[in-house]
Coordinates of C-alpha atoms in Angstrom, one line a residue:
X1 CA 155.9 103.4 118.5
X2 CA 153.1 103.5 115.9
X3 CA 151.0 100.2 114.6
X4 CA 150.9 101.0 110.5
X5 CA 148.2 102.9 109.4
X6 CA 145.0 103.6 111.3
X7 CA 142.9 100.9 109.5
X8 CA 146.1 98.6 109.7
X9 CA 145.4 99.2 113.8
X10 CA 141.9 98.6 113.7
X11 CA 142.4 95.4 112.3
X12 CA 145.3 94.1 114.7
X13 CA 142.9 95.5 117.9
X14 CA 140.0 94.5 116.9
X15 CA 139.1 92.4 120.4
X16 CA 139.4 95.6 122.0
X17 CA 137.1 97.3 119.5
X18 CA 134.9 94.6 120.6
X19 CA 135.4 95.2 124.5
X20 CA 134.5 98.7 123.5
X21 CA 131.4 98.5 122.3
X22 CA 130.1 96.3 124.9
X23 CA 131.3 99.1 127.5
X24 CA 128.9 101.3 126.1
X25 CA 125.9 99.0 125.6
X26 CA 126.3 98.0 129.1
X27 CA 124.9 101.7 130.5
X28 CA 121.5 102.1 129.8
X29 CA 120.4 105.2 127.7
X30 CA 116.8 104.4 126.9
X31 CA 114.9 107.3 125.8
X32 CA 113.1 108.1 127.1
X33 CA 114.0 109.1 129.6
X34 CA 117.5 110.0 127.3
X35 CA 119.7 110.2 130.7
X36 CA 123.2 110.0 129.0
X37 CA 125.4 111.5 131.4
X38 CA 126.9 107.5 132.5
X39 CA 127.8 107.1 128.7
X40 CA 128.9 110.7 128.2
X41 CA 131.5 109.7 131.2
X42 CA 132.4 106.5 129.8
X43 CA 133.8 108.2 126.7
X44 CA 135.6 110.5 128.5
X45 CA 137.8 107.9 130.1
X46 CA 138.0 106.0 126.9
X47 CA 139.4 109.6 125.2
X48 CA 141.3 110.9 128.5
X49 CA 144.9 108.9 127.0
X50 CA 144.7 110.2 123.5
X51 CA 145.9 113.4 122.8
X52 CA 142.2 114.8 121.0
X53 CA 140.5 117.9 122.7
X54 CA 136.9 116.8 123.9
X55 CA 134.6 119.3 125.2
X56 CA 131.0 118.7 126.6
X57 CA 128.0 121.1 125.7
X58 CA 124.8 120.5 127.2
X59 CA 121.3 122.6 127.2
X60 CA 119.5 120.0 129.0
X61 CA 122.3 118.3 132.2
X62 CA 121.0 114.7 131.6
X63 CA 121.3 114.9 128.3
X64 CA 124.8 115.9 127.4
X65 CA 126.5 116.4 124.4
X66 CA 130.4 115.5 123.6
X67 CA 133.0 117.0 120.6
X68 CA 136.0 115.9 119.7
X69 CA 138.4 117.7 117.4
X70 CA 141.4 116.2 115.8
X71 CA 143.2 119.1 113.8
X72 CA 144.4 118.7 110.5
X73 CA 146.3 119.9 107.5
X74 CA 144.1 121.7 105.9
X75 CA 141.3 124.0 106.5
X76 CA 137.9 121.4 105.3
X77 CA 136.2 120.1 108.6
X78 CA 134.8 116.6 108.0
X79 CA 132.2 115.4 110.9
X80 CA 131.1 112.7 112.3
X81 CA 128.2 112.2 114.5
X82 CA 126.3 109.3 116.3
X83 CA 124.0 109.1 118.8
X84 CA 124.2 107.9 121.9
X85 CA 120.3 107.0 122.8
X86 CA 118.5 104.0 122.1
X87 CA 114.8 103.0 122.4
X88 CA 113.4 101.4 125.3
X89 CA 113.5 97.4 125.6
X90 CA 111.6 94.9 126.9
X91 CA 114.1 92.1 129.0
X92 CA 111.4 89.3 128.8
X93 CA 110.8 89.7 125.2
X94 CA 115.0 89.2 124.7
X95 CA 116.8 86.1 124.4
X96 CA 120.2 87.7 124.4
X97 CA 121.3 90.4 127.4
X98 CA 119.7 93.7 125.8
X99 CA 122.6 95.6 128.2
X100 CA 125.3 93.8 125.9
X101 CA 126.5 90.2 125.4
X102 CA 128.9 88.6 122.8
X103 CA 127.8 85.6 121.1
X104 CA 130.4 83.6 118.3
X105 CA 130.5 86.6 116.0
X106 CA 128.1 88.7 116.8
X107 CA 127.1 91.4 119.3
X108 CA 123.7 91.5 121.0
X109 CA 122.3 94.7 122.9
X110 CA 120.3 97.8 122.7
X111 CA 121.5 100.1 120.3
X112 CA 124.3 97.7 118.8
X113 CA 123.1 98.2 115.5
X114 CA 121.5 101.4 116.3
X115 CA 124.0 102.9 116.9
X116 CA 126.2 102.4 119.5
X117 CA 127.9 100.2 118.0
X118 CA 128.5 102.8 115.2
X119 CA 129.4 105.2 117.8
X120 CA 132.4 102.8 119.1
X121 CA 133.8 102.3 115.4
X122 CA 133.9 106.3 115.0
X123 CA 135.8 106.0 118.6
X124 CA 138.3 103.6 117.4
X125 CA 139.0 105.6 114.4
X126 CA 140.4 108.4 116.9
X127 CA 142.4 106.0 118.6
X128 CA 143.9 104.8 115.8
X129 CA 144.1 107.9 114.4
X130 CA 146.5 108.8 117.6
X131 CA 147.7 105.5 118.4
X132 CA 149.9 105.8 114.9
X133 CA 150.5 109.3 114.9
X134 CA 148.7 109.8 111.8
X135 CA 147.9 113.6 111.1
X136 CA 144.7 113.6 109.1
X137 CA 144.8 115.3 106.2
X138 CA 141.5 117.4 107.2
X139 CA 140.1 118.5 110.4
X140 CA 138.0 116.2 111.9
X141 CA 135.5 116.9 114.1
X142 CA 133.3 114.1 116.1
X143 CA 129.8 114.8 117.6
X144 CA 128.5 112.0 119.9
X145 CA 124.8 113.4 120.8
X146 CA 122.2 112.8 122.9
X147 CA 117.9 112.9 122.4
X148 CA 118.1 111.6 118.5
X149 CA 115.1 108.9 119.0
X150 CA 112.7 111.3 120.6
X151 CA 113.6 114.0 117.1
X152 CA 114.6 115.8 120.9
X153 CA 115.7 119.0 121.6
X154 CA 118.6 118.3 123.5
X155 CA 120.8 117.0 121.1
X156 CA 122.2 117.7 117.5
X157 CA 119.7 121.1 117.0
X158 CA 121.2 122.4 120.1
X159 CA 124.8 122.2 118.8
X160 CA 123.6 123.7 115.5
X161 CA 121.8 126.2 117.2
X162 CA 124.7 127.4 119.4
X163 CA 126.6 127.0 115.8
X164 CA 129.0 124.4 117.5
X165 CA 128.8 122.0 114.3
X166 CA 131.2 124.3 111.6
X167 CA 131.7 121.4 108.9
X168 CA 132.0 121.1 105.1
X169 CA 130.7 117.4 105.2
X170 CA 129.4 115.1 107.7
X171 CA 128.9 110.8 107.8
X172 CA 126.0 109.7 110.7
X173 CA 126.6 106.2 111.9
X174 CA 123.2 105.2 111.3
X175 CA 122.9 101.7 110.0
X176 CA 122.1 101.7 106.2
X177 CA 122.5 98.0 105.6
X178 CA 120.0 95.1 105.6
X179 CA 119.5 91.7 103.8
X180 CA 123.7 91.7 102.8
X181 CA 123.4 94.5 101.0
X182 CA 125.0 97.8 102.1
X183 CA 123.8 101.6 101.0
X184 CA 125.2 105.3 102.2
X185 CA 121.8 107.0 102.4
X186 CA 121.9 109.9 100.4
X187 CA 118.4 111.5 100.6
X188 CA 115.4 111.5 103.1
X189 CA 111.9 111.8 102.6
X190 CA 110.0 114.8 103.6
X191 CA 106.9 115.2 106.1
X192 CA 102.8 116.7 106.7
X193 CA 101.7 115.6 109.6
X194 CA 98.5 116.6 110.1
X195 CA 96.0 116.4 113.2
X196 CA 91.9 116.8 111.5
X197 CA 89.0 116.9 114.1
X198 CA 86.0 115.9 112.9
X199 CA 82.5 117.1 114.0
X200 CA 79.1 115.7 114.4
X201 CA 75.5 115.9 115.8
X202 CA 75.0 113.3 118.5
X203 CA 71.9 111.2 119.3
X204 CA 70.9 107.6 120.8
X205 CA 72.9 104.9 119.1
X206 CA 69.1 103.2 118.8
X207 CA 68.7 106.2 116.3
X208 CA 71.9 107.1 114.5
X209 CA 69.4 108.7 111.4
X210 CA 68.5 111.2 113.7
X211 CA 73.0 112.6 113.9
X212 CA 75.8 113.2 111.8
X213 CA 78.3 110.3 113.0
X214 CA 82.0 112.4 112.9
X215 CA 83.9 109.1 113.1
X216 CA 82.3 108.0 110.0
X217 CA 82.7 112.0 109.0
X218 CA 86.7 111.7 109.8
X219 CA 87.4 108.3 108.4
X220 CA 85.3 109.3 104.8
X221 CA 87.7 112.0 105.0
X222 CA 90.7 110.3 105.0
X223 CA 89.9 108.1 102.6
X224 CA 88.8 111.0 100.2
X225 CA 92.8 111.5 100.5
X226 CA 94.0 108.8 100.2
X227 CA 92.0 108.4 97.0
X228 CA 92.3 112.1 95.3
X229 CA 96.0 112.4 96.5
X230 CA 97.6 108.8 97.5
X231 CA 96.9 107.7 94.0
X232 CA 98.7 110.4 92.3
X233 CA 102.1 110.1 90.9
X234 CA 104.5 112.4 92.4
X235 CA 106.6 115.0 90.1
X236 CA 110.1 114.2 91.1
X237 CA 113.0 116.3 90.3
X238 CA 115.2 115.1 87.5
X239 CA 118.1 115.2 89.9
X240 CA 116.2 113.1 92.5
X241 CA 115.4 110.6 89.8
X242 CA 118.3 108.1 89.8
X243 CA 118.3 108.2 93.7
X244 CA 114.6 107.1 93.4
X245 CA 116.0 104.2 90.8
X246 CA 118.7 102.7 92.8
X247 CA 116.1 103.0 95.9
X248 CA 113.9 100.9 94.5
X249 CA 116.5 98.3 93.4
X250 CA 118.2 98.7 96.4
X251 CA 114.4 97.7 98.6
X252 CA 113.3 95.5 96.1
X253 CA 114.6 92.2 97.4
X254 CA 112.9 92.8 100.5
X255 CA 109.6 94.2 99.7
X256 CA 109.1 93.7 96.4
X257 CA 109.9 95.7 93.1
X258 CA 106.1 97.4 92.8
X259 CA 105.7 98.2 96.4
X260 CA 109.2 100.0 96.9
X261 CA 108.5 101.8 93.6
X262 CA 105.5 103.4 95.3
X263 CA 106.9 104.3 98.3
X264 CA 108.8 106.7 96.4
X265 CA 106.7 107.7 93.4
X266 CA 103.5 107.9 95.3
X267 CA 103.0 110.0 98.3
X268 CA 102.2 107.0 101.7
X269 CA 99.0 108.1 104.1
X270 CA 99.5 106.4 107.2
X271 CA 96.7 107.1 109.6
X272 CA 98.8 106.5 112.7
X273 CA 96.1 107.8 115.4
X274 CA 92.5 107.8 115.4
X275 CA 89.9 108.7 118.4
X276 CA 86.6 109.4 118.9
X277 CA 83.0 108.7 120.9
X278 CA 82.4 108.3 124.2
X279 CA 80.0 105.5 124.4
X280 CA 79.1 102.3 122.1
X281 CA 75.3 103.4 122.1
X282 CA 75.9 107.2 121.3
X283 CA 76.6 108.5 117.6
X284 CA 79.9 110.8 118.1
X285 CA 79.7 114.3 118.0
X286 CA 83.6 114.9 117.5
X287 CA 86.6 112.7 116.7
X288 CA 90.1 113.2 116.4
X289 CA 92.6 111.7 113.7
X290 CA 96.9 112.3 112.8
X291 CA 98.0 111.4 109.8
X292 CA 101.6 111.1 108.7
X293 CA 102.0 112.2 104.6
X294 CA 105.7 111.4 103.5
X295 CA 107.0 112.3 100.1
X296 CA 110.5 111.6 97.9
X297 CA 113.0 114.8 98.3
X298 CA 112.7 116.6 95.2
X299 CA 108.8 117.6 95.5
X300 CA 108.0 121.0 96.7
X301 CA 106.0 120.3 100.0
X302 CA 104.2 123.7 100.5
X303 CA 102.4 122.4 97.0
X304 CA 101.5 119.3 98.2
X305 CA 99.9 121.2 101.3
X306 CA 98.0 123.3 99.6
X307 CA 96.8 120.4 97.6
X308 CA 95.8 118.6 100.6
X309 CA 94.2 121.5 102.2
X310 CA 92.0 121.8 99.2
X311 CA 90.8 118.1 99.3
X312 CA 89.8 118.6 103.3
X313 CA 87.6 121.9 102.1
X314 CA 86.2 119.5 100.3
X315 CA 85.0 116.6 103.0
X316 CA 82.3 118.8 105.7
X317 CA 82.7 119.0 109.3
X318 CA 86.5 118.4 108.9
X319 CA 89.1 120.9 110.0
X320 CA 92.7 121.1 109.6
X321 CA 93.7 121.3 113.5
X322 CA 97.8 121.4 113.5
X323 CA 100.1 120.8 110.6
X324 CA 103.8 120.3 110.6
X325 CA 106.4 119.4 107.9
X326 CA 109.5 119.3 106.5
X327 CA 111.1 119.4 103.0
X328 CA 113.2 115.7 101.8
X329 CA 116.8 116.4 100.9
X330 CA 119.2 115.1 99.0
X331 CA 122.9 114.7 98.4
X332 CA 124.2 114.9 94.2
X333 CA 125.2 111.0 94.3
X334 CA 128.7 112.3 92.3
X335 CA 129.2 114.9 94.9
X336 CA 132.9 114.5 96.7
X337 CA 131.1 113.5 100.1
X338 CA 128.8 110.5 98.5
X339 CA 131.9 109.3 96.4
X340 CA 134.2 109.1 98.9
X341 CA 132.1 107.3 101.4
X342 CA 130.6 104.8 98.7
X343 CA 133.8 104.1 97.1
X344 CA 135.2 103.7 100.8
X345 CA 132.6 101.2 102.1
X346 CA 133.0 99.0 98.5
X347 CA 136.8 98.8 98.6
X348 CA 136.4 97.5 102.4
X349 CA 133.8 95.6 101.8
X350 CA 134.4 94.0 98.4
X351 CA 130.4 95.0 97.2
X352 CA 128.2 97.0 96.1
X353 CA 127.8 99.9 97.8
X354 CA 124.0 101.4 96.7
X355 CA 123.2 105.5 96.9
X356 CA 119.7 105.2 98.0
X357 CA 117.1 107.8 100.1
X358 CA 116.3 106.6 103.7
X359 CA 112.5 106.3 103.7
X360 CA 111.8 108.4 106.4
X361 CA 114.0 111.2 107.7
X362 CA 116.3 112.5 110.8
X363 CA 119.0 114.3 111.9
X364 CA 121.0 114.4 108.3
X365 CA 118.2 116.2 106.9
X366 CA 118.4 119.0 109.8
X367 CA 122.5 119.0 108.9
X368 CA 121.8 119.4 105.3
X369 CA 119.2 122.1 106.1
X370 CA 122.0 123.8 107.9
X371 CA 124.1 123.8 104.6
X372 CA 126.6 120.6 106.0
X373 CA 126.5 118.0 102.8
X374 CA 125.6 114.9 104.9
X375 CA 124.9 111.1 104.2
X376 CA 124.7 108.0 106.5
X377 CA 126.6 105.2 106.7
X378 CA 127.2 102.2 109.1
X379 CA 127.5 98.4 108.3
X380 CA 125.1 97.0 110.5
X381 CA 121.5 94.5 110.3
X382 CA 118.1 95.6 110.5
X383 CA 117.4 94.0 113.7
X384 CA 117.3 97.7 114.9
X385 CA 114.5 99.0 117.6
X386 CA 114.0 94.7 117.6
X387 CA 114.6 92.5 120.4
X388 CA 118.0 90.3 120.1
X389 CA 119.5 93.6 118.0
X390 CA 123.0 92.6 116.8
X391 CA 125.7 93.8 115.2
X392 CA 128.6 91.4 114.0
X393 CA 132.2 91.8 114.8
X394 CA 133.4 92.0 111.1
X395 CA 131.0 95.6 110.7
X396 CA 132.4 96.8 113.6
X397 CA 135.7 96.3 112.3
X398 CA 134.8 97.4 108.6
X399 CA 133.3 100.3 109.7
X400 CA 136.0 101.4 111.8
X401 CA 138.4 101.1 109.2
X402 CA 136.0 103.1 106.5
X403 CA 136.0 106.1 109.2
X404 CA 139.8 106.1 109.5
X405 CA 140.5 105.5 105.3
X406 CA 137.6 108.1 104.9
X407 CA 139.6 111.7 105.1
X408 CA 142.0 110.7 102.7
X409 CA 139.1 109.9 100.3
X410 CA 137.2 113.0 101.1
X411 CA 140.3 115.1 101.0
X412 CA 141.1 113.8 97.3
X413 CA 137.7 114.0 95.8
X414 CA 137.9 117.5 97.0
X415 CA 141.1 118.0 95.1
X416 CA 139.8 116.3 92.0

């Protein structure tokens, strides 16, 4: 006996979607510590009726990993892949239960909007999927991973490392909605971090003439960046360019038309740690400082680097100390993957569905690095990370149903 269509299924069930999600946002899966062996088990027995092959793979045993493959007919591999982590939470700063309450329409907990709540919408899918003995017209493989909010080990890089992750084209649940208007992520930013020391020559804080103050050393310096570099207009690929556009329209409402044009035109210096001295009455001899550089996909980042090196020659006493980064990606906003999902979402959801860049950057840019085309999705809020995070029932239930309408779509843009 079959129940219509998958997404025909997910509507008609939809209270059990509901008791779902609140199954998972009852077991704790902070991170850290990241311990999500209880979840891990939880999906098992939600996936132990349907006839789908899941398979743990774990490097680290606290942290495991779960796939699920649903074969197809026809050789394209689409993936999905949510997390199953959350940040930490405070109880006392909550007025809802952060381990999972219902309230009218909406559903309150740690990691209902990010993403758990995702993560139970892509697990509906498969049961409807099996509960109407649909056969999918492309293989579909499901990665529910562990470690994402630490950028961890444990997680998605050690399925791509063990090459366990063989797809054509993946969606991550990650919310990309906030204010009422809905987005599929199609390009992240990339990264410098950078870690300068600073150094001085200390004396009595009665007779800071007589030192070199490296605080006031370290902070010049940064300044002498943001000013020489921050103010600089980025050159942004001419394929990156209408990304960049409907960001900006897409974050004006919230923040303003001039300051979300800048995020992504201009590079943003955030000087996230700064340390130095040991004593109010003593002029510093060293000091420490990280700074976080992000820029649009689309600019080269080993030029940018050597651009930035060049400016801290400049400033004395200040050495580079540790540099990482990472190059943005970005998804062709008419490619098959980014049509199908966008179309998708709007023809659920009766809006607009924007193709913007995420402003920072996670584990679709480490999927598209591997060569896996790869965009987010999820109907959600931007209470993420916040106390009282909610999701409401309706995006659980639209989401569910664009994961189970989604091969179809993939599978004919494909053909087109």
């Amino acid at each position: 006996m079959t129940d219509g269509t998958p997404h025909e299924y997910v509507r008609a069930h939809r209270d059990e979607l509901v008791a779902l999600a609140l199954d998972l946002l009852a077991i704790d899966t902070s991170n850290p510590p990241g311990d999500t062996r209880a979840i891990v088990s939880e999906i098992e027995r939600f996936l132990d009726p349907l006839p789908v092959d899941a398979e743990r793979f774990a490097v680290d045993p606290a942290k495991p990993n779960l796939l699920v493959r649903i074969p197809g007919e026809s050789d394209e591999t689409l993936l999905y892949n949510g997390h199953l982590d959350t940040v930490p939470f405070d109880a006392d700063a909550w007025s809802r239960d952060p381990l999972g309450e219902r309230v009218d329409d909406r559903i309150y907990g740690r990691g209902a909007t990010d993403m758990k709540g995702a993560v139970a919408s892509m697990l509906f899918a498969i049961r409807a999927v099996a509960a109407t003995d649909t056969d999918p017209p492309v293989d579909l493989l499901f990665a529910f991973v562990s470690d994402e909010e630490v950028g961890g080990d444990a997680g998605l890089p050690a399925l791509l490392d063990a090459g366990r992750l063989d797809a054509d084209a993946c969606v991550i649940g990650e919310p990309t909605c906030e204010g009422g208007r809905h987005s599929v992520t199609v390009a992240d930013r990339g990264s410098i971090w950078l870690t300068l020391e600073a150094t001085g020559e200390g004396a009595h804080g009665s007779r800071p003439v007589l030192g070199v103050n490296a605080i006031d050393r370290l902070y010049d310096a940064v300044e002498t960046m943001r000013e020489r570099f921050g103010t600089r207009r980025l050159e942004i690929d001419a394929d990156v360019a209408p990304i960049v556009e409907e960001s900006v329209e897409y974050y004006a409402p919230s923040m303003g038309e001039d300051v979300a044009r800048e995020l992504f035109e201009y590079p943003s210096i955030n000087l996230g740690v700064f340390d130095g001295g040991d004593a109010i009455n003593s002029v510093p001899q060293s000091a420490r400082a990280e700074v976080d550089v992000r820029l649009t996909a689309g600019v080269h980042t080993p030029d940018v680097l050597a651009e930035i090196r060049e400016c801290v020659a400049d400033c004395d006493g200040i050495t580079i100390a540790a540099v990482s980064r990472s190059v943005g990606t970005a998804e062709a906003p008419g490619s098959p993957l980014v049509e199908a999902v966008a179309s998708t979402a709007e023809d659920v959801t009766g809006a607009r569905v924007f193709r913007r860049s995420a402003t920072g950057g996670g584990d679709a840019k480490k999927l598209r690095n591997a060569g896996v085309p790869t965009v987010e999705f999820a109907l959600g809020t931007d209470t993420a990370h916040a106390p009282d995070e909610y999701v409401p029932v309706d995006a659980l239930v639209d989401n569910a149903v664009v994961y189970a309408r989604l091969p179809a779509r993939w599978r004919s843009r494909i053909d087109r």
